[in-house]
CSV table of C-alpha atoms in Angstrom, one decimal:
chain,number,residue,atom,x,y,z
X,1354,ALA,CA,157.7,78.5,46.2
X,1355,GLU,CA,155.4,79.8,49.1
X,1356,LYS,CA,158.5,81.4,50.7
X,1357,GLN,CA,159.1,83.3,47.8
X,1358,SER,CA,155.6,84.5,47.3
X,1359,ALA,CA,155.3,85.6,51.2
X,1360,LEU,CA,158.6,87.2,50.7
X,1361,LEU,CA,157.6,89.2,47.5
X,1362,ARG,CA,154.3,90.2,49.6
X,1363,LEU,CA,156.4,91.6,52.4
X,1364,LEU,CA,158.7,93.2,50.2
X,1365,ASN,CA,155.7,94.8,48.4
X,1366,LEU,CA,154.1,95.5,51.6
X,1367,THR,CA,157.3,97.4,52.9
X,1368,SER,CA,158.1,99.4,49.8
X,1369,THR,CA,154.5,100.6,49.9
X,1370,ILE,CA,154.8,101.7,53.5
X,1371,LYS,CA,158.0,103.3,52.5
X,1372,MET,CA,156.2,105.0,49.9
X,1373,PHE,CA,153.4,106.0,52.0
X,1374,LEU,CA,155.7,107.7,54.8
X,1375,SER,CA,157.6,109.3,51.9
X,1376,HIS,CA,154.4,110.7,50.6
X,1377,LEU,CA,153.5,112.0,54.0
X,1378,GLN,CA,156.2,114.5,54.1
X,1379,PHE,CA,155.6,115.8,50.5
X,1380,ASN,CA,152.1,115.5,49.4
X,1381,SER,CA,148.8,114.8,50.7
X,1382,LEU,CA,147.1,111.2,51.6
X,1383,ARG,CA,145.1,111.7,48.6
X,1384,SER,CA,147.8,111.6,46.3
X,1385,PHE,CA,149.2,108.7,47.6
X,1386,SER,CA,146.1,106.8,47.3
X,1387,ARG,CA,145.8,107.9,43.7
X,1388,ARG,CA,149.1,106.5,43.1
X,1389,VAL,CA,148.2,103.1,44.9
X,1390,ILE,CA,144.6,103.0,43.7
X,1391,PRO,CA,144.6,104.2,40.2
X,1392,VAL,CA,141.6,106.7,39.9
X,1393,ARG,CA,140.7,108.1,36.3
X,1394,SER,CA,140.7,111.6,36.5
X,1395,MET,CA,138.7,114.4,34.5
X,1396,THR,CA,139.5,114.0,30.6
X,1397,ILE,CA,140.8,117.1,28.8
X,1398,LEU,CA,140.7,116.9,25.2
X,1399,SER,CA,144.2,118.8,24.8
X,1400,ARG,CA,146.9,120.4,27.0
X,1401,LYS,CA,145.9,124.0,25.5
X,1402,SER,CA,142.2,123.8,26.4
X,1403,GLY,CA,143.1,122.4,29.7
X,1404,GLU,CA,145.2,125.7,30.5
X,1405,GLU,CA,142.3,127.8,29.0
X,1406,HIS,CA,139.9,126.0,31.2
X,1407,LYS,CA,142.0,126.8,34.4
X,1408,LYS,CA,142.3,130.4,33.3
X,1409,GLU,CA,138.9,131.4,33.2
X,1410,ASN,CA,136.2,131.0,36.1
X,1411,TYR,CA,132.8,129.5,36.0
X,1412,SER,CA,131.0,133.0,36.0
X,1413,SER,CA,133.1,134.1,33.1
X,1414,ARG,CA,132.5,130.8,30.9
X,1415,MET,CA,128.8,131.1,31.7
X,1416,LYS,CA,128.5,134.8,30.6
X,1417,LEU,CA,130.3,133.7,27.5
X,1418,THR,CA,127.9,131.1,26.6
X,1419,GLY,CA,125.1,133.5,27.5
X,1420,ARG,CA,123.7,131.1,30.1
X,1421,PRO,CA,123.1,132.4,33.5
X,1422,VAL,CA,124.8,130.7,36.6
X,1423,SER,CA,122.3,128.0,38.0
X,1424,PRO,CA,120.2,128.2,39.9
X,1425,HIS,CA,119.2,131.7,39.3
X,1426,VAL,CA,116.9,133.7,41.3
X,1427,THR,CA,115.1,135.0,38.2
X,1428,ILE,CA,114.4,131.6,36.9
X,1429,TYR,CA,114.3,129.4,39.9
X,1430,SER,CA,111.0,129.3,41.7
X,1431,PHE,CA,111.3,128.6,45.4
X,1432,PRO,CA,108.5,126.0,46.8
X,1433,ILE,CA,105.9,127.4,48.8
X,1434,THR,CA,107.3,125.5,51.9
X,1435,ALA,CA,110.7,127.3,51.4
X,1436,LEU,CA,109.3,130.6,51.2
X,1437,SER,CA,107.1,130.1,54.2
X,1438,SER,CA,110.4,128.9,56.2
X,1439,ILE,CA,111.9,131.9,55.0
X,1440,ALA,CA,109.1,134.1,56.2
X,1441,ILE,CA,109.4,132.6,59.6
X,1442,ARG,CA,113.0,133.5,59.8
X,1443,VAL,CA,112.3,137.2,58.5
X,1444,THR,CA,109.1,137.5,61.0
X,1445,GLY,CA,111.4,136.5,63.8
X,1446,VAL,CA,114.0,139.4,63.0
X,1447,ALA,CA,111.1,141.9,62.6
X,1448,LEU,CA,110.0,141.2,65.9
X,1449,SER,CA,113.6,141.1,67.2
X,1450,PHE,CA,113.9,144.7,65.6
X,1451,GLY,CA,110.6,145.9,67.0
X,1452,CYS,CA,111.6,144.9,70.6
X,1453,PHE,CA,114.6,146.6,70.3
X,1454,GLY,CA,112.9,149.6,68.9
X,1455,LEU,CA,110.4,149.5,71.7
X,1456,GLY,CA,113.5,149.3,74.3
X,1457,ALA,CA,115.6,151.9,72.6
X,1458,ILE,CA,112.6,154.3,73.1
X,1459,GLU,CA,112.1,153.6,76.5
X,1460,LEU,CA,115.5,154.0,77.4
X,1461,ALA,CA,116.0,157.5,75.3
X,1462,GLY,CA,112.9,159.1,76.4
X,1463,GLY,CA,112.2,157.6,79.9
X,1464,GLY,CA,109.5,155.3,81.3
X,1465,GLY,CA,106.2,155.4,79.4
X,1466,THR,CA,107.8,156.9,76.2
X,1467,ALA,CA,106.9,153.7,74.3
X,1468,ALA,CA,103.4,154.1,75.1
X,1469,GLY,CA,103.1,157.9,74.3
X,1470,VAL,CA,104.4,156.8,70.8
X,1471,MET,CA,101.8,154.2,70.6
X,1472,GLU,CA,99.1,156.7,71.5
X,1473,ILE,CA,100.2,159.0,69.0
X,1474,ILE,CA,100.2,156.4,66.3
X,1475,GLY,CA,96.6,155.2,67.4
X,1476,ASN,CA,95.3,158.9,67.2
X,1477,SER,CA,96.6,159.1,63.9
X,1478,GLY,CA,93.6,158.3,61.8
X,1479,VAL,CA,92.1,154.9,61.1
X,1480,LEU,CA,94.4,154.1,58.1
X,1481,ILE,CA,97.6,154.5,59.8
X,1482,SER,CA,96.5,153.0,63.3
X,1483,SER,CA,95.2,150.1,61.3
X,1484,SER,CA,98.2,149.5,59.3
X,1485,ALA,CA,100.4,149.8,62.4
X,1486,LYS,CA,98.1,147.0,64.1
X,1487,PHE,CA,98.4,145.1,61.3
X,1488,CYS,CA,102.4,145.4,61.2
X,1489,VAL,CA,102.7,144.5,64.5
X,1490,ALA,CA,100.2,141.5,64.7
X,1491,PHE,CA,101.1,140.0,61.5
X,1492,PRO,CA,104.8,139.1,62.6
X,1493,CYS,CA,103.7,137.9,66.1
X,1494,ILE,CA,100.9,135.5,64.6
X,1495,TYR,CA,102.8,134.1,61.7
X,1496,HIS,CA,105.9,133.4,63.7
X,1497,TYR,CA,103.6,131.7,66.6
X,1498,LEU,CA,101.6,129.9,64.1
X,1499,GLY,CA,104.9,128.7,62.2
X,1500,ALA,CA,106.1,127.4,65.6
X,1501,VAL,CA,103.4,125.0,65.9
X,1502,ARG,CA,103.5,123.9,62.6
X,1503,HIS,CA,107.1,123.0,63.5
X,1504,TYR,CA,106.1,121.5,66.5
X,1505,VAL,CA,103.3,119.3,64.8
X,1506,TRP,CA,105.9,118.2,61.9
X,1507,ASP,CA,108.6,117.1,65.1
X,1508,LYS,CA,105.9,115.4,66.9
X,1509,TYR,CA,104.1,113.7,64.1
X,1510,PRO,CA,106.4,113.6,61.2
X,1511,GLU,CA,105.0,110.1,59.5
X,1512,HIS,CA,101.6,111.8,59.2
X,1513,THR,CA,102.5,115.4,58.3
X,1514,LEU,CA,105.7,115.4,56.3
X,1515,THR,CA,104.8,114.4,52.8
X,1516,THR,CA,105.3,117.1,50.1
X,1517,GLU,CA,101.6,117.7,49.6
X,1518,GLN,CA,100.8,117.8,53.3
X,1519,THR,CA,103.8,120.3,53.8
X,1520,LYS,CA,102.5,122.4,50.8
X,1521,GLN,CA,98.8,122.6,52.3
X,1522,ALA,CA,100.4,123.4,55.7
X,1523,SER,CA,102.4,126.5,54.2
X,1524,TYR,CA,99.3,127.8,52.6
X,1525,ALA,CA,97.1,127.4,55.6
X,1526,LEU,CA,99.9,129.2,57.7
X,1527,MET,CA,99.9,132.0,55.5
X,1528,GLY,CA,96.4,132.4,55.2
X,1529,SER,CA,95.5,132.1,58.6
X,1530,SER,CA,98.1,134.6,59.6
X,1531,VAL,CA,96.6,137.2,57.4
X,1532,VAL,CA,93.1,136.5,58.5
X,1533,ILE,CA,94.0,136.7,62.1
X,1534,SER,CA,96.0,139.8,61.7
X,1535,GLY,CA,93.0,141.5,59.8
X,1536,LEU,CA,90.8,140.4,62.5
X,1537,MET,CA,93.1,142.0,65.1
X,1538,ILE,CA,92.9,145.3,63.4
X,1539,PHE,CA,89.4,145.6,65.0
X,1540,ILE,CA,90.3,145.0,68.6
């Protein structure tokens, strides 16, 4: 009896291996595993509804129901931490374009051209020169203070990475950047 059960197990194992090798030629490993280990698939009420479901894509189905595709930008509110992180990236891009612009002006106009452009902007009146100073100072300060914030988060995660603390740090980053940039106008 033991020899027969051992022989049956061996035959079962060899037939499983043969089935596995034949499936490697024609199907994926996933389909093989589903035959060996049965998995319940999604229940479809009828063959017709399953065919209709395959024909429609997600956006068109949501349009028919009148619901927006989730999460929709008009109803989803980003957390302040996400907004401040996005702003750090945006200010980094702005700084890159600013440096590229200054370099392009210098290359196109020769040495000292960028300084001449800055002098013209500075002599254009208080409103224009103050706005220009703020537009240059804010990305520099915000990006720098954002880097400091991330350094502190990386150095002391157990003390600074709670939801409330990251929220407070984001508000502090935004507020201090605006205040310091505003003060830079007077320099």
